[in-house]
Amino acid sequence: MKAMVKKSVVVSSTLLVASYSNAALYRVVLDESPVETESVYGVAVEPELGTTDCFSTSCGDTDYAFAGEAQNAEPGFSFKEEVPFGIDNTFYYLDYDDIYSYCTSELGYATCEAWSSLLWYGDEDAGIGGLRNERDAYYELSYQTNSTAFYDSYSLSDIPDVGSNPPDVSSYSYSFVDGTEEKVITKVDENGFVLGNTSSGYYSYNNQYIQLYRQRGYYDTGTEFTVLQPEADTSITISDADGEANIISQMGRTMAFDSFSYGGESYVVGSASVATFYYSDEYKDYDSPYTSDSDAEDLDNCIDEDIEPALYPECQNFAFANRAFVWNITDANGPNDDGNRFSVSDWETSSTYYSYNDDEASAQASVRAATISSRGTYSSYPVLVGYNTELDDSDNFLMQAAVFRPSSTSNFSVSENAWTTTFIANATVEVSDSYIHSNSVATDINENMMVIGYAKRDGDYPSDRVSDNRMFVADANDTTPTATFFASLGEDIFFDSAEGKASEINNYNEIVGYVDAETHSEVDGHERRHRGFIFPYNDIGTDADRRARYNDQAWWLDDLTNGGDYSDANNHFRILDATDINDAGVISGTAIQCFASESSSSSMAYDSTAHFAYCNDGVGDERVVAVKLIPISGATSEDIAERSDDSAEDVERSGAGTGLLVLISLMSVLSVRLKKSRSVIT
């Protein structure tokens, strides 16, 4: 349906009718951050637990609370991935050169120098964001918070706790430095709790900055902010079990992505460090410009039960092997009690290569979403999705999309390794004896057992010269869940090489995310621009009336915000990404908003309603903002007014206004967060 994604355009009678009705399905509501930053991203929206449908019932701007993240610059490595770029389980990506190598080998951009600089330096003038500021914070004593999480207009400002095994404050004098912690949000759950990941922030010690841990999952009830702690598996060791357990409890990582309730108890799911990475590997040592002593960079120094590793510069970049994990947050003893935190499922590796392979990689796994199934074999039981590590015949560690299903339905209880891993066919790294994908992950699951996710094409196997994230859907109730890629489903916006991320699926099988809006080659070129989409997928659990509102097809969300009473106000925005959708149909997302200039305090409409219209004749200021898309009560498919595509010039331009800013912002934010690194398979 889009001129830039089809060589020929066929205008159906349905679309002609829609264009004459000139209305819209959604109105765009700006959600402002409580703190002033360069960019704001929409992350999640409060769930609908009843039967409200905002297309049938008029919903107000504040009816569903909204979660977002305010950022000043690029964060370097994501705080929502267990390993750099979601694939570097060797932890060899350490500095600018490594980031640049990833870009050239896995993405192939001609713009890798600029792309890598954004991740490494962040805002170099302001000294904020970027991996370099994190790597050298120990010596520079100037780290500033880059990412601030907010929910329902208040910032999550609690100081993260130090964990169960911090350096002894009576022996070592250190104090928290305000404005140095990083917080991100992953979910607003059915309890109204906010889930996400936080760093410890930095502490001043002996004229240095120390970080106790880079990331740990949390849940915020509104009155209590609780940080989840890891648990060492002492059966896994390299050389010093006690020393390794010491650094895991002090600096180990966790992540929180979703929750579920079962048997009267509530649980948070994600990942947790259970073992160290392979630290006796000099290629993992960060070569700091602030020291010429190689011994001060040796990770072996971090392993000693009699030291406080968080106080040492070389240990600031220490990493871990992580398992999929679950925490009981209802029990009175708390989620960090040994009886309330469990591994979901073991890695799919042999005992010989239990946690490390010949390439010094570390096994990884994570739960990204959970549901209580409403159908099939696992009806009424908790089913989880994410990824796990499999050992292949060549002893490679493959990080692959997986479903975690109860090992037993006769006497199931939430306990250690109570789920069995099943990898999603077609989304595996190795397909037909070739390593087609670098990695894959399942991002969400609904009560109908519909799973969504993506498989990242390896840089050696691009499609139309793009190493894209291939979005897929699968049925977790099948004996072997099998990925069906969006590109095979006959939807115009999901063309063969379309890069994208399917972020969330509600219980009506309505999927939201982002997808490429251009078709040019990225290899030896630059990144394509993206647009947020909604896809009313047709399968078990789909509501025919709801699907009919979208004319039974997938859309860029910009097409559904055009026309009618809200058209002028909506035309101040273009939707870059849709990150969440609840059962009422309310969507959270990220957009660009048009302003006449950098000094303007009020936004303005784009020059036309076309998809790629200029902002103030190409010299305007486009700002990355968080938005909520609220359905217009009574709207139907007849109210859809598809936007036009003015010309190829609008699509391909890369100068001032939309072209430059969107290229930079999407390249450095949406894609850097979601595109995965080149596989380390040999």
XYZ file of C-alpha atoms in Angstrom, residues 17-253:
237
model
C -13.623 4.987 0.082
C -11.397 5.483 3.110
C -9.714 8.530 1.630
C -13.028 10.233 0.980
C -14.309 9.672 4.519
C -11.308 11.631 5.812
C -11.297 10.701 9.482
C -8.972 8.798 11.838
C -8.871 5.865 14.233
C -6.552 7.355 16.869
C -5.766 10.664 18.452
C -2.197 11.349 19.509
C -1.627 12.514 23.085
C 1.762 13.870 24.138
C 3.114 12.399 27.383
C 5.688 14.769 28.779
C 8.592 13.757 30.965
C 8.762 15.189 34.507
C 12.442 15.937 33.844
C 13.894 18.004 31.022
C 15.951 15.953 28.563
C 16.824 15.842 24.887
C 14.525 12.938 23.960
C 11.619 11.054 25.528
C 10.530 7.512 24.645
C 7.195 5.844 25.264
C 7.677 2.390 26.773
C 4.507 0.928 28.301
C 0.868 1.603 29.125
C -1.254 0.468 32.056
C -3.094 -2.803 31.276
C -6.858 -3.064 30.840
C -8.054 -5.817 33.174
C -11.748 -5.678 32.288
C -13.650 -5.496 29.014
C -13.344 -1.802 28.145
C -12.798 -1.131 24.451
C -11.864 2.483 23.741
C -13.292 2.199 20.226
C -16.694 1.626 21.853
C -16.259 3.645 25.049
C -14.813 7.146 25.045
C -11.461 7.029 26.863
C -9.783 10.097 28.297
C -6.182 11.230 28.099
C -5.397 10.022 31.625
C -7.504 6.853 31.758
C -4.453 4.605 31.394
C -1.194 5.526 33.093
C 1.851 5.778 30.879
C 5.505 4.817 31.369
C 8.441 6.322 29.555
C 12.139 7.052 29.557
C 13.802 10.442 29.256
C 17.281 10.372 27.726
C 19.943 12.981 27.096
C 22.134 10.955 24.740
C 22.919 7.453 23.537
C 23.553 5.022 26.420
C 26.223 2.866 24.769
C 25.175 -0.707 25.503
C 21.498 -1.267 26.246
C 20.349 -1.701 29.835
C 17.745 -4.167 28.518
C 20.149 -6.759 27.098
C 22.166 -9.371 28.978
C 25.089 -9.057 26.548
C 26.300 -6.285 24.210
C 23.974 -5.885 21.234
C 22.112 -8.947 22.458
C 24.612 -11.429 21.006
C 28.185 -10.853 22.244
C 28.316 -13.690 24.749
C 32.137 -13.550 24.630
C 32.041 -9.967 25.955
C 34.695 -8.846 23.492
C 32.940 -5.579 22.611
C 34.778 -3.127 24.859
C 35.489 0.160 23.078
C 34.947 2.310 19.989
C 36.908 -0.004 17.691
C 34.790 -2.962 18.752
C 31.551 -1.054 18.188
C 32.805 0.014 14.768
C 33.745 -3.580 13.941
C 30.248 -4.728 14.881
C 28.675 -2.091 12.650
C 30.782 -2.897 9.606
C 30.511 -6.668 9.881
C 26.927 -7.047 11.072
C 25.116 -3.997 9.659
C 27.377 -2.944 6.796
C 26.545 0.769 6.894
C 28.688 3.279 5.039
C 27.965 5.528 8.025
C 29.544 3.258 10.667
C 31.990 5.910 11.839
C 29.197 8.304 12.812
C 27.018 5.448 14.084
C 29.775 4.140 16.342
C 30.706 7.597 17.605
C 27.174 8.123 18.893
C 27.366 4.950 20.959
C 30.890 5.510 22.198
C 30.833 9.237 22.981
C 27.146 9.967 23.547
C 26.856 13.748 23.850
C 30.580 14.452 23.909
C 30.205 18.173 24.575
C 27.984 17.602 27.602
C 29.933 14.550 28.758
C 26.798 12.445 29.090
C 25.729 9.087 27.697
C 27.897 6.844 25.555
C 29.918 3.822 26.545
C 33.142 5.809 27.009
C 31.713 7.823 29.905
C 30.777 4.572 31.625
C 34.073 2.822 30.904
C 36.154 5.703 32.299
C 33.864 6.891 35.099
C 36.151 5.328 37.729
C 38.879 7.853 36.919
C 37.003 10.844 35.528
C 34.659 11.417 38.506
C 32.068 13.150 36.334
C 29.399 10.577 35.444
C 25.862 11.966 34.965
C 22.518 10.181 34.747
C 21.525 9.711 31.134
C 18.248 7.753 31.379
C 15.428 8.663 33.772
C 12.371 6.410 34.062
C 8.951 7.892 34.754
C 5.437 6.596 35.292
C 2.188 8.545 35.451
C 4.079 11.875 35.581
C 6.464 11.004 38.425
C 10.120 9.979 38.114
C 11.360 6.770 39.647
C 13.888 8.541 41.851
C 14.600 5.967 44.573
C 18.274 5.309 45.213
C 18.857 1.624 44.343
C 19.895 -0.495 47.300
C 23.439 -1.809 47.531
C 22.466 -5.482 47.613
C 23.250 -8.238 50.064
C 27.042 -8.149 49.760
C 28.296 -4.575 49.316
C 31.811 -3.509 50.304
C 32.044 -3.186 54.076
C 31.266 0.486 54.725
C 32.913 0.337 58.153
C 36.200 -0.596 56.505
C 35.830 1.400 53.298
C 34.315 4.857 53.343
C 32.188 5.420 50.246
C 29.069 7.492 49.583
C 26.395 7.683 46.898
C 26.778 10.379 44.242
C 23.397 11.906 43.408
C 22.395 11.928 39.750
C 24.519 8.988 38.601
C 22.100 6.034 38.401
C 20.434 4.772 35.211
C 16.853 3.493 35.164
C 14.835 1.961 32.341
C 11.315 0.499 32.247
C 10.305 -2.791 30.668
C 6.678 -3.283 31.763
C 3.671 -2.019 33.684
C 2.103 -5.207 35.011
C -1.427 -6.214 35.987
C -0.767 -5.237 39.609
C 0.052 -1.722 38.462
C 3.703 -2.319 39.372
C 6.429 -0.799 37.222
C 9.160 -3.243 36.192
C 12.549 -2.388 34.807
C 16.295 -2.340 35.275
C 18.520 0.017 37.233
C 22.208 0.548 37.779
C 23.509 0.983 41.315
C 24.608 4.497 40.504
C 28.117 5.613 41.348
C 29.713 5.938 44.758
C 32.599 8.190 45.675
C 35.460 6.172 47.129
C 39.073 7.233 47.617
C 38.757 9.979 44.998
C 37.286 7.542 42.486
C 33.823 6.578 41.230
C 32.768 2.978 41.766
C 29.644 1.239 40.447
C 28.465 -1.705 42.538
C 26.516 -3.259 39.659
C 25.676 -2.182 36.121
C 22.115 -3.451 35.990
C 19.618 -5.162 38.251
C 15.922 -5.701 37.795
C 13.436 -3.919 40.013
C 9.731 -3.598 40.662
C 8.115 -0.435 41.966
C 4.754 -0.771 43.735
C 4.335 2.986 44.069
C 5.257 2.823 47.746
C 8.225 0.456 47.640
C 11.137 0.134 45.215
C 12.665 -3.368 45.351
C 15.844 -4.438 43.558
C 16.196 -8.109 42.590
C 19.423 -9.897 43.411
C 21.290 -12.715 41.632
C 22.149 -16.117 43.047
C 25.408 -17.938 42.337
C 25.290 -21.543 41.203
C 28.287 -22.856 43.131
C 28.405 -26.021 41.023
C 29.761 -23.902 38.143
C 33.303 -22.661 38.636
C 36.466 -21.830 36.723
C 39.095 -21.870 39.448
C 37.883 -20.253 42.681
C 34.288 -21.031 43.633
C 34.284 -18.784 46.706
C 35.859 -15.836 44.903
C 33.442 -16.209 42.009
C 30.435 -16.395 44.340
C 31.721 -13.251 46.045
C 31.704 -11.121 42.895
C 28.364 -12.559 41.749
C 26.651 -11.535 44.982
C 28.353 -8.126 44.986
C 28.272 -7.138 41.299
C 26.159 -9.784 39.532
C 23.302 -8.650 37.323
